[in-house]
Short mmCIF file of C-alpha atoms and ligand atoms in Angstrom, two decimals:
data_model
loop_
_atom_site.label_atom_id
_atom_site.label_comp_id
_atom_site.label_asym_id
_atom_site.label_seq_id
_atom_site.Cartn_x
_atom_site.Cartn_y
_atom_site.Cartn_z
CA MET A 113 -39.28 -20.15 -5.74
CA LYS A 114 -39.68 -16.26 -5.69
CA ARG A 115 -36.98 -14.64 -3.60
CA VAL A 116 -37.75 -11.10 -2.23
CA ILE A 117 -35.60 -8.60 -0.48
CA THR A 118 -36.41 -5.37 1.39
CA TYR A 119 -34.17 -2.89 3.48
CA GLY A 120 -34.75 -0.50 6.17
CA THR A 121 -33.49 0.99 9.60
CA PHE A 122 -36.52 -0.20 11.37
CA ASP A 123 -36.01 2.16 14.35
CA LEU A 124 -38.68 2.32 16.89
CA PHE A 125 -40.43 -0.51 15.00
CA HIS A 126 -43.90 0.62 14.13
CA GLN A 127 -46.91 -0.56 12.04
CA GLY A 128 -45.42 0.88 8.78
CA HIS A 129 -42.58 -1.34 9.09
CA TYR A 130 -44.67 -4.44 9.81
CA ASN A 131 -46.84 -3.74 6.88
CA ILE A 132 -44.20 -3.26 4.35
CA ILE A 133 -42.52 -6.50 5.58
CA LYS A 134 -45.70 -8.41 5.41
CA ARG A 135 -46.60 -7.04 1.84
CA ALA A 136 -43.05 -7.95 0.83
CA LYS A 137 -43.47 -11.47 2.12
CA ASP A 138 -46.82 -11.82 0.28
CA LEU A 139 -44.97 -11.10 -3.07
CA GLY A 140 -42.88 -14.19 -2.97
CA ASP A 141 -41.79 -17.47 -1.06
CA TYR A 142 -38.58 -16.44 0.64
CA LEU A 143 -38.03 -12.98 2.37
CA ILE A 144 -34.72 -11.43 3.24
CA VAL A 145 -34.90 -8.41 5.30
CA GLY A 146 -31.69 -6.00 5.32
CA VAL A 147 -31.29 -3.95 8.48
CA THR A 148 -28.82 -0.97 8.32
CA SER A 149 -25.88 -1.06 10.60
CA GLU A 150 -25.07 1.59 12.98
CA SER A 151 -21.92 2.79 11.25
CA TYR A 152 -23.76 2.82 7.68
CA ASP A 153 -26.40 4.94 9.26
CA ILE A 154 -23.84 7.35 10.70
CA GLU A 155 -22.07 7.36 7.32
CA ARG A 156 -24.99 8.37 5.46
CA GLY A 157 -25.85 11.15 7.89
CA LYS A 158 -28.58 9.42 9.84
CA LEU A 159 -27.51 10.45 13.30
CA ASN A 160 -30.73 10.13 15.14
CA VAL A 161 -31.46 6.34 15.27
CA LYS A 162 -32.50 5.46 18.80
CA ASP A 163 -32.64 1.49 18.91
CA SER A 164 -29.41 -0.53 18.79
CA LEU A 165 -28.85 -2.84 15.81
CA LEU A 166 -29.60 -5.96 17.89
CA ARG A 167 -32.75 -4.54 18.87
CA ARG A 168 -33.97 -3.70 15.39
CA ILE A 169 -32.93 -7.14 14.15
CA GLU A 170 -34.87 -8.53 17.08
CA ASN A 171 -37.99 -6.54 16.24
CA VAL A 172 -37.82 -7.69 12.57
CA ARG A 173 -37.36 -11.33 13.70
CA ASN A 174 -40.42 -10.99 16.08
CA THR A 175 -42.60 -10.27 13.11
CA GLY A 176 -42.13 -13.90 12.20
CA LEU A 177 -42.14 -12.85 8.65
CA ALA A 178 -38.45 -12.73 7.68
CA ASP A 179 -36.94 -15.95 6.41
CA GLU A 180 -33.41 -14.45 6.81
CA ILE A 181 -32.15 -11.24 8.19
CA ILE A 182 -28.98 -9.68 6.91
CA ILE A 183 -27.14 -6.41 7.77
CA GLU A 184 -26.64 -3.59 5.34
CA GLU A 185 -23.21 -2.13 5.91
CA TYR A 186 -22.33 0.03 3.00
CA GLN A 187 -23.58 1.99 -0.02
CA GLY A 188 -23.69 -0.19 -2.94
CA GLN A 189 -24.33 -3.52 -0.96
CA LYS A 190 -27.73 -3.88 -2.60
CA VAL A 191 -26.21 -4.93 -5.92
CA SER A 192 -24.22 -7.61 -4.50
CA ASP A 193 -26.99 -8.91 -2.20
CA ILE A 194 -29.23 -9.20 -5.26
CA VAL A 195 -26.58 -11.21 -7.02
CA LYS A 196 -25.41 -13.21 -4.04
CA TYR A 197 -28.92 -14.12 -2.80
CA ASN A 198 -30.40 -14.68 -6.11
CA ILE A 199 -33.11 -12.14 -5.60
CA ASP A 200 -36.22 -11.82 -7.96
CA ILE A 201 -37.86 -8.85 -6.41
CA LEU A 202 -36.56 -5.68 -4.34
CA VAL A 203 -39.42 -4.06 -2.21
CA ILE A 204 -39.05 -0.74 -0.86
CA GLY A 205 -41.37 2.17 0.48
CA SER A 206 -42.76 4.90 -1.91
CA ASP A 207 -40.57 7.39 -0.29
CA TRP A 208 -37.85 5.92 -2.28
CA ARG A 209 -39.63 5.88 -5.69
CA GLY A 210 -37.23 6.24 -8.46
CA LYS A 211 -34.14 5.98 -6.33
CA PHE A 212 -33.57 2.17 -6.92
CA ASP A 213 -34.51 2.24 -10.59
CA TYR A 214 -30.93 1.39 -11.38
CA LEU A 215 -31.50 -2.06 -9.82
CA LYS A 216 -33.97 -3.04 -12.46
CA ASN A 217 -30.93 -4.35 -14.62
CA TYR A 218 -30.69 -7.14 -11.73
CA CYS A 219 -34.24 -7.74 -10.48
CA GLN A 220 -37.79 -6.46 -10.42
CA VAL A 221 -38.06 -3.34 -8.16
CA ILE A 222 -41.44 -2.63 -6.65
CA TYR A 223 -42.23 0.52 -4.62
CA LEU A 224 -45.10 0.15 -2.25
CA GLU A 225 -47.14 3.00 -0.87
CA ARG A 226 -45.96 3.85 2.74
CA THR A 227 -48.41 3.45 5.61
CA LYS A 228 -49.86 6.82 6.38
CA ASN A 229 -49.34 9.09 9.55
CA ILE A 230 -46.43 6.96 11.17
CA SER A 231 -42.70 7.10 10.82
CA SER A 232 -39.66 6.50 13.06
CA THR A 233 -39.00 10.34 12.98
CA GLN A 234 -42.43 11.03 14.25
CA LEU A 235 -42.04 8.53 17.07
CA ARG A 236 -38.61 9.95 18.09
CA SER A 237 -40.06 13.47 18.33
CA GLN A 238 -42.47 12.20 20.84
CA GLY A 239 -39.49 11.19 23.02
CA GLN A 240 -37.77 13.57 25.45
CA THR A 241 -36.54 16.75 23.85
CA TYR A 242 -33.84 18.77 25.37
CA SER A 243 -33.85 22.63 24.41
CA ILE A 244 -30.83 24.45 23.83
CA GLY A 245 -30.46 28.10 24.69
CA VAL A 246 -27.65 30.40 22.94
CA VAL A 247 -25.65 32.95 24.77
CA THR A 248 -24.09 35.29 22.18
CA ASP A 249 -22.91 38.75 21.47
CA THR A 250 -23.03 38.43 17.61
CA THR A 251 -25.61 37.43 15.07
CA TRP A 252 -23.44 36.11 12.37
CA ASP A 253 -23.10 32.46 13.36
CA GLY A 254 -26.31 30.41 13.75
CA GLY A 255 -24.61 27.08 12.91
CA ILE A 256 -25.98 25.62 16.34
CA VAL A 257 -29.65 26.14 15.17
CA TRP A 258 -29.14 24.26 11.93
CA GLU A 259 -26.89 21.50 13.19
CA SER A 260 -29.23 20.64 16.21
CA LYS A 261 -31.94 19.89 13.58
CA TYR A 262 -30.00 16.85 12.65
CA VAL A 263 -29.74 15.33 15.98
CA SER A 264 -32.91 13.72 17.63
CA GLY A 265 -34.13 15.03 20.89
CA LEU A 266 -32.60 18.53 20.54
CA HIS A 267 -34.02 21.77 19.59
CA THR A 268 -32.48 25.22 19.78
CA GLU A 269 -35.20 27.42 21.28
CA CYS A 270 -34.01 30.71 22.68
CA VAL A 271 -31.17 33.26 22.80
CA PHE A 272 -29.78 35.49 25.44
CA SER A 273 -27.54 38.53 24.90
CA GLU A 274 -26.58 41.29 27.26
CA ASP A 275 -27.38 43.47 24.13
CA LEU A 276 -31.07 43.00 23.68
CA PRO A 277 -31.29 44.10 20.00
CA ILE A 278 -28.60 41.52 19.22
CA ALA A 279 -30.65 38.92 20.95
CA GLN A 280 -33.75 40.00 19.03
CA LYS A 281 -32.05 40.04 15.65
CA PHE A 282 -30.48 36.57 16.35
CA CYS A 283 -33.85 35.28 17.23
CA GLU A 284 -35.54 36.62 14.13
CA LYS A 285 -32.67 35.62 11.95
CA TYR A 286 -32.65 31.97 13.06
CA GLU A 287 -36.36 31.69 13.65
CA LEU A 288 -36.14 30.86 17.44
CA ASN A 289 -38.96 30.95 19.95
CA SER A 290 -37.80 33.65 22.21
CA PHE A 291 -35.13 36.19 23.23
CA GLY A 292 -33.99 38.18 26.20
CA ASP A 293 -31.34 39.93 28.29
CA ASP A 294 -32.22 38.34 31.77
CA PHE A 295 -29.92 35.64 32.32
CA SER A 296 -31.82 33.97 35.25
CA LEU A 297 -34.95 33.83 33.31
CA PHE A 298 -33.06 32.34 30.32
CA LEU A 299 -31.57 29.68 32.54
CA GLU A 300 -34.99 28.47 33.70
CA GLU A 301 -36.25 28.08 29.96
CA VAL A 302 -33.46 25.57 28.71
CA SER A 303 -31.45 22.35 29.70
CA ILE A 304 -28.31 23.04 27.45
CA ILE A 305 -26.56 26.25 27.10
CA TYR A 306 -24.52 26.95 24.17
CA ILE A 307 -22.07 29.87 24.63
CA HIS A 308 -20.88 31.69 21.66
CA LEU A 309 -19.09 34.86 22.72
CA LEU A 310 -16.57 36.98 21.00
CA SER A 311 -15.87 38.89 24.25
CA SER A 312 -13.89 37.39 27.13
CA ASP A 313 -16.84 36.77 29.32
CA LYS A 314 -17.00 33.01 28.36
CA PRO A 315 -15.88 31.52 31.62
CA ALA A 316 -18.27 33.57 33.81
CA TYR A 317 -21.16 32.42 31.69
CA VAL A 318 -19.91 28.84 31.74
CA ARG A 319 -19.61 29.02 35.57
CA LYS A 320 -23.19 30.53 36.10
CA SER A 321 -24.68 27.88 33.80
CA LEU A 322 -22.95 24.91 35.42
CA GLU A 323 -24.11 26.34 38.82
CA ALA A 324 -27.61 26.20 37.75
CA GLY A 325 -26.89 22.58 36.69
CA LYS A 326 -27.02 22.93 33.03
CA TYR A 327 -25.03 21.19 30.36
CA VAL A 328 -22.71 23.51 28.66
CA ILE A 329 -21.15 23.67 25.11
CA CYS A 330 -18.71 26.64 24.72
CA ASP A 331 -16.68 27.85 22.01
CA ALA A 332 -13.00 26.94 22.40
CA PRO A 333 -10.93 27.71 24.25
CA ILE A 334 -13.32 28.51 27.29
CA THR A 335 -10.29 30.30 28.92
CA ILE A 336 -6.48 30.05 28.37
CA ASP A 337 -6.09 30.00 32.21
CA PRO A 338 -5.49 26.45 33.10
CA ASP A 339 -6.49 26.90 36.77
CA GLU A 340 -9.71 28.62 35.87
CA LEU A 341 -10.51 25.86 33.27
CA SER A 342 -9.61 23.19 35.90
CA SER A 343 -12.06 24.68 38.40
CA LEU A 344 -14.80 24.77 35.76
CA PHE A 345 -14.36 20.92 35.00
CA SER A 346 -14.40 20.27 38.80
CA LEU A 347 -17.58 22.16 39.06
CA ALA A 348 -19.18 20.19 36.26
CA ARG A 349 -18.10 16.98 37.78
CA ASP A 350 -19.52 18.00 41.25
CA LYS A 351 -22.80 18.81 39.64
CA ASN A 352 -22.61 15.58 37.67
CA ILE A 353 -23.11 17.40 34.26
CA MET A 354 -21.00 17.95 31.13
CA LEU A 355 -18.88 20.70 29.99
CA PHE A 356 -17.91 20.53 26.25
CA GLU A 357 -15.51 22.73 24.46
CA ARG A 358 -16.70 23.21 20.94
CA ILE A 359 -14.13 21.15 18.92
CA PRO A 360 -16.02 19.20 16.37
CA LEU A 361 -12.63 17.74 15.15
CA VAL A 362 -12.45 15.20 17.98
CA TYR A 363 -16.01 13.98 17.41
CA LEU A 364 -15.45 13.20 13.72
CA ARG A 365 -15.22 9.55 12.89
CA ALA A 366 -12.33 10.14 10.31
CA PHE A 367 -10.25 11.92 12.85
CA ASN A 368 -10.89 9.36 15.70
CA GLN A 369 -10.08 6.56 13.20
CA LEU A 370 -6.76 8.44 12.23
CA VAL A 371 -5.94 8.70 16.01
CA TRP A 372 -6.62 5.04 16.52
CA GLN A 373 -4.77 3.90 13.55
CA THR A 374 -1.65 6.01 14.59
CA HIS A 375 -1.79 4.73 18.10
CA GLY A 376 -2.53 1.19 16.79
CA GLY A 377 0.99 1.29 14.87
CA LEU A 378 -0.33 1.51 11.29
CA ILE A 379 2.59 3.79 10.23
CA GLY A 380 5.11 2.56 13.02
CA ASN A 381 6.53 4.82 15.67
CA ILE A 382 5.39 8.52 15.22
CA LEU A 383 8.03 10.92 14.73
CA ALA A 384 6.28 14.08 13.69
CA VAL A 385 2.97 15.84 13.13
CA LYS A 386 2.69 18.66 10.61
CA ALA A 387 -0.47 20.72 10.36
CA SER A 388 -1.09 23.67 8.12
CA ILE A 389 -4.06 26.04 8.43
CA SER A 390 -4.97 29.09 6.44
CA GLN A 391 -6.54 31.51 8.81
CA GLU A 392 -9.18 32.78 6.47
CA PHE A 393 -10.44 29.34 5.39
CA PHE A 394 -10.63 28.15 8.92
CA HIS A 395 -12.19 31.13 10.52
CA GLU A 396 -14.13 33.79 8.68
CA ASN A 397 -13.91 36.09 11.58
CA GLY A 398 -10.23 35.55 12.00
CA ASN A 399 -10.00 34.47 15.62
CA LEU A 400 -6.42 33.46 15.82
CA THR A 401 -6.59 31.93 19.40
CA GLU A 402 -9.19 29.57 18.21
CA THR A 403 -7.07 28.53 15.23
CA ILE A 404 -4.04 27.90 17.43
CA PHE A 405 -6.19 26.05 19.75
CA TYR A 406 -7.67 23.63 17.15
CA SER A 407 -4.13 23.04 15.73
CA LEU A 408 -2.78 22.24 19.01
CA CYS A 409 -5.77 19.80 19.80
CA SER A 410 -5.01 17.84 16.77
CA VAL A 411 -1.30 17.60 17.92
CA ILE A 412 -2.16 16.44 21.50
CA LYS A 413 -4.72 13.89 20.35
CA ILE A 414 -1.98 12.26 18.36
CA LEU A 415 1.06 12.88 20.44
CA GLY A 416 -0.46 13.00 23.89
CA THR A 417 -0.30 15.49 26.74
CA LYS A 418 3.36 14.97 27.76
CA TRP A 419 4.94 17.79 25.73
CA LEU A 420 8.28 19.40 26.73
CA ASP A 421 8.38 22.68 25.18
CA VAL A 422 6.66 24.94 22.69
CA GLN A 423 8.03 27.75 20.53
CA LEU A 424 6.28 30.21 18.34
CA HIS A 425 7.69 32.48 15.66
CA GLU A 426 6.12 34.77 13.21
CA VAL A 427 6.96 36.97 10.11
CA GLY A 428 4.56 39.11 8.15
CA ASP A 429 4.11 42.01 5.92
CA GLN A 430 1.71 44.39 7.52
CA LYS A 431 1.34 46.29 4.11
CA GLU A 432 0.58 43.24 2.23
CA GLU A 433 -1.54 41.97 5.01
CA CYS A 434 -0.02 38.52 5.08
CA SER A 435 1.63 36.51 7.96
CA TYR A 436 3.35 33.31 8.53
CA LEU A 437 3.21 31.84 12.02
CA VAL A 438 4.95 28.63 13.00
CA ILE A 439 4.66 26.75 16.20
CA THR A 440 6.89 23.95 17.09
CA ILE A 441 6.20 21.54 19.93
CA ARG A 442 8.88 19.19 21.28
CA TYR A 443 7.91 15.72 22.79
CA PRO A 444 10.37 13.30 24.33
CA GLN A 445 10.42 11.11 21.07
CA SER A 446 8.68 13.37 18.49
CA TYR A 447 8.02 16.93 17.13
CA ALA A 448 4.96 18.86 16.02
CA MET A 449 4.90 21.80 13.74
CA ILE A 450 1.92 24.00 12.99
CA GLU A 451 1.87 26.64 10.26
CA ILE A 452 -0.74 29.24 10.33
CA THR A 453 -0.89 31.60 7.46
CA LYS A 454 -2.84 34.66 6.49
CA GLY A 455 -3.05 36.00 2.93
CA LEU A 456 -0.66 33.29 1.67
CA ASP A 457 -1.00 30.28 -0.57
CA VAL A 458 -0.39 27.13 1.42
CA GLU A 459 -1.84 23.75 1.37
CA ASP A 460 -4.03 23.07 4.51
CA ASN A 461 -3.21 19.53 5.17
CA LEU A 462 -2.35 17.42 8.18
CA GLN A 463 0.39 14.85 8.07
CA VAL A 464 1.57 12.23 10.49
CA ILE A 465 5.03 10.97 9.88
CA GLY A 466 5.91 7.49 11.24
CA SER A 467 8.76 5.02 10.87
CA ASN A 468 6.69 2.90 8.56
CA GLY A 469 4.86 5.51 6.50
CA ARG A 470 2.76 8.60 6.57
CA ILE A 471 -0.82 9.67 7.17
CA THR A 472 -2.29 12.67 5.42
CA ILE A 473 -5.54 14.44 5.46
CA PRO A 474 -5.21 16.42 2.22
CA ALA A 475 -7.27 19.46 2.69
CA ASP A 476 -9.16 21.27 5.37
CA TRP A 477 -8.25 18.70 7.71
CA TRP A 478 -10.30 20.24 10.48
CA ASN A 479 -13.52 19.43 8.69
CA THR A 480 -12.51 15.86 7.56
CA GLY A 481 -14.22 12.70 6.25
CA TYR A 482 -11.27 11.35 4.72
CA PHE A 483 -7.54 10.46 5.37
CA GLU A 484 -4.98 8.26 3.57
CA ALA A 485 -2.06 6.33 4.56
CA ARG A 486 1.06 5.74 2.57
CA LEU A 487 3.05 2.73 3.96
CA HIS A 488 6.53 1.63 3.13
CA GLY A 489 6.40 -1.69 1.27
CA THR A 490 4.09 -3.35 -1.17
CA ASP A 491 0.53 -1.94 -0.88
CA PRO A 492 1.42 1.69 -0.70
CA LEU A 493 -1.83 3.66 -0.50
CA LYS A 494 -4.70 2.92 1.94
CA ARG A 495 -7.80 5.24 1.93
CA PHE A 496 -10.13 5.82 4.83
CA CYS A 497 -13.46 7.36 3.79
CA PHE A 498 -16.30 8.53 6.22
CA ASN A 499 -19.22 10.67 5.81
CA PHE A 500 -18.99 14.34 6.91
CA GLU A 501 -21.90 16.77 6.93
CA GLY A 502 -22.60 20.30 7.80
CA ASN A 503 -19.84 22.01 9.81
CA GLY A 504 -19.26 18.89 12.26
CA LEU A 505 -21.04 20.46 15.14
CA ARG A 506 -23.77 17.78 14.91
CA TYR A 507 -21.22 15.02 15.73
CA LEU A 508 -20.52 16.73 19.08
CA LEU A 509 -24.35 17.11 19.58
CA GLN A 510 -24.91 13.53 18.91
CA GLU A 511 -22.10 12.45 21.28
CA MET A 512 -23.76 14.68 24.01
CA MET A 513 -27.08 13.22 23.51
CA ILE A 514 -25.57 9.65 23.77
CA MET A 515 -23.96 10.64 27.14
CA ILE A 516 -27.20 12.20 28.47
CA SER A 517 -29.21 8.99 27.69
CA ASP A 518 -26.45 6.63 29.02
CA HIS A 519 -26.10 9.02 32.16
CA ARG A 520 -22.45 9.26 31.45
CA THR A 521 -20.37 12.39 32.34
CA ASP A 522 -16.95 11.19 31.05
CA ASN A 523 -16.24 12.61 27.70
CA ALA A 524 -13.75 10.31 26.13
CA ARG A 525 -13.42 12.32 23.10
CA LEU A 526 -11.60 15.16 24.93
CA PHE A 527 -10.66 14.47 28.36
CA PRO A 528 -10.54 17.56 30.96
CA GLU A 529 -6.66 16.88 31.30
CA GLU A 530 -6.32 17.37 27.49
CA SER A 531 -8.28 20.57 27.61
CA ILE A 532 -6.12 21.75 30.63
CA THR A 533 -2.90 20.87 28.78
CA LEU A 534 -4.21 22.89 25.73
CA ALA A 535 -4.80 25.81 27.86
CA HIS A 536 -1.26 25.53 29.15
CA MET A 537 0.20 25.27 25.68
CA ILE A 538 -1.78 28.06 24.13
CA ARG A 539 -1.07 30.48 27.02
CA LYS A 540 2.64 29.78 26.38
CA CYS A 541 2.14 30.41 22.62
CA LEU A 542 0.36 33.60 23.11
CA GLU A 543 3.11 34.88 25.39
CA MET A 544 5.53 34.50 22.73
CA LYS A 545 3.45 36.07 19.91
CA PRO A 546 4.78 39.37 18.92
CA VAL A 547 2.29 42.26 19.25
N1 LIG B 761 -42.22 2.51 5.47
C1 LIG B 761 -43.40 2.43 5.22
N2 LIG B 761 -44.40 3.27 5.86
C2 LIG B 761 -44.03 4.02 6.83
C3 LIG B 761 -42.66 4.17 7.37
C4 LIG B 761 -41.64 3.32 6.66
O1 LIG B 761 -43.73 1.72 4.22
N3 LIG B 761 -44.93 4.78 7.48
C5 LIG B 761 -41.02 1.67 4.90
C6 LIG B 761 -39.92 2.47 4.37
O2 LIG B 761 -40.39 3.12 3.16
C7 LIG B 761 -38.95 1.64 4.08
C8 LIG B 761 -39.00 0.70 5.28
O3 LIG B 761 -40.43 0.89 5.77
O4 LIG B 761 -39.01 0.83 2.91
C9 LIG B 761 -37.99 0.88 6.41
O5 LIG B 761 -38.25 2.41 6.65
P1 LIG B 761 -37.25 3.21 7.57
O6 LIG B 761 -36.62 4.23 7.02
O7 LIG B 761 -36.61 2.38 8.52
O8 LIG B 761 -38.61 3.77 8.51
P2 LIG B 761 -39.16 5.29 8.62
O9 LIG B 761 -40.26 5.36 9.69
O10 LIG B 761 -39.38 5.95 7.31
O11 LIG B 761 -37.86 5.97 9.31
P3 LIG B 761 -37.44 7.58 9.37
O12 LIG B 761 -38.51 8.29 9.75
O13 LIG B 761 -36.28 7.49 10.25
O14 LIG B 761 -37.04 7.93 7.89
#
């Protein structure tokens, strides 16, 4: 009896999927179809899958061709499946030609020509697309244009700037459809506004966009005035739309898993959080407020919003252009310490210290796909590894698209109360900063 296996995501099931399953079946007597799990797709950077795993399995089952359906959950699973299920032939589409030759040591590998003119990607692009418009006063960061390409249903289309030549330059540089300096016209063209301003006008543009009923993503912090921020979140709630602060960190799987593990007691009671960040690595334009905001955000996600006191101290050498800034935050049962340096050699890591061990993100913790836990006792090092692609913004965009399609407006990754707490904290910090 010849046993055949084939794999796929099988999103928005189409004729190409049916054809390859049929042809795989015809090559043997028993067919196993592997369907990728949601977490595996996210890990390999495929963020645009529409159908749930259950629906994708159901669609494969409905072909009546699969004798068995399994779930593909991790990279490297194919080898163990081939051994475990005693497979004779692996069948895969020609778009993968050569990629699975290494499996020829275990079974026959057959690449079949893809069915022409159909793919899940093509079908996804026929669904509803949301257009993003950028509000900016600079041309140096077009990350949103690039990152939105990785999330289905999104497209960055136009740019607004009060300074028309900047809008034109941005439009040409990042190949958008249009540019302008008339905000009302701009609002009519798009459904999502991304506000990326170095000036202090952010809250005004957030307000105007929300009033027009648009979803808004704004660089963080939107404002350090807690009352103003609170009123913007209320406005969003009244309009039944979402206001996002751009903090990719809280949308990263690794960071969410870290928070979940610490709250779940992996390292016992949490006594301290320590985060170090080199200004020049974090932010090429050196925006200190944003750096402090990010660091504080990591702290409140781990230790919560019930802080008691915050202190800021700074030493530096203007001639050498270096500085060392330290922020300490006191909680009822724990402490946090943030080091922000400029022109100095420090390790950019984040540590959570608990009564039963410690969790560390070794480097560039704000862009992380990895953390490790050292526990007291027998099995000391646990590693947690997730995919991380681009600059992280795509994970926020993906969450936003899921919320839009589910008609949800409650952002569980960063609650408005958390943003407002951050505004209180950062205002206090900046008041203490020597000028
Ligand atoms: N396949 C095919 N012909 C097509 C589309 C897919 O033979 N027109 C095959 C793929 O080569 C693969 C299997 O079907 O062996 C599952 O493919 P999958 O990646 O799930 O489908 P795609 O339509 O290629 O999805 P996407 O556009 O998201 O890459």
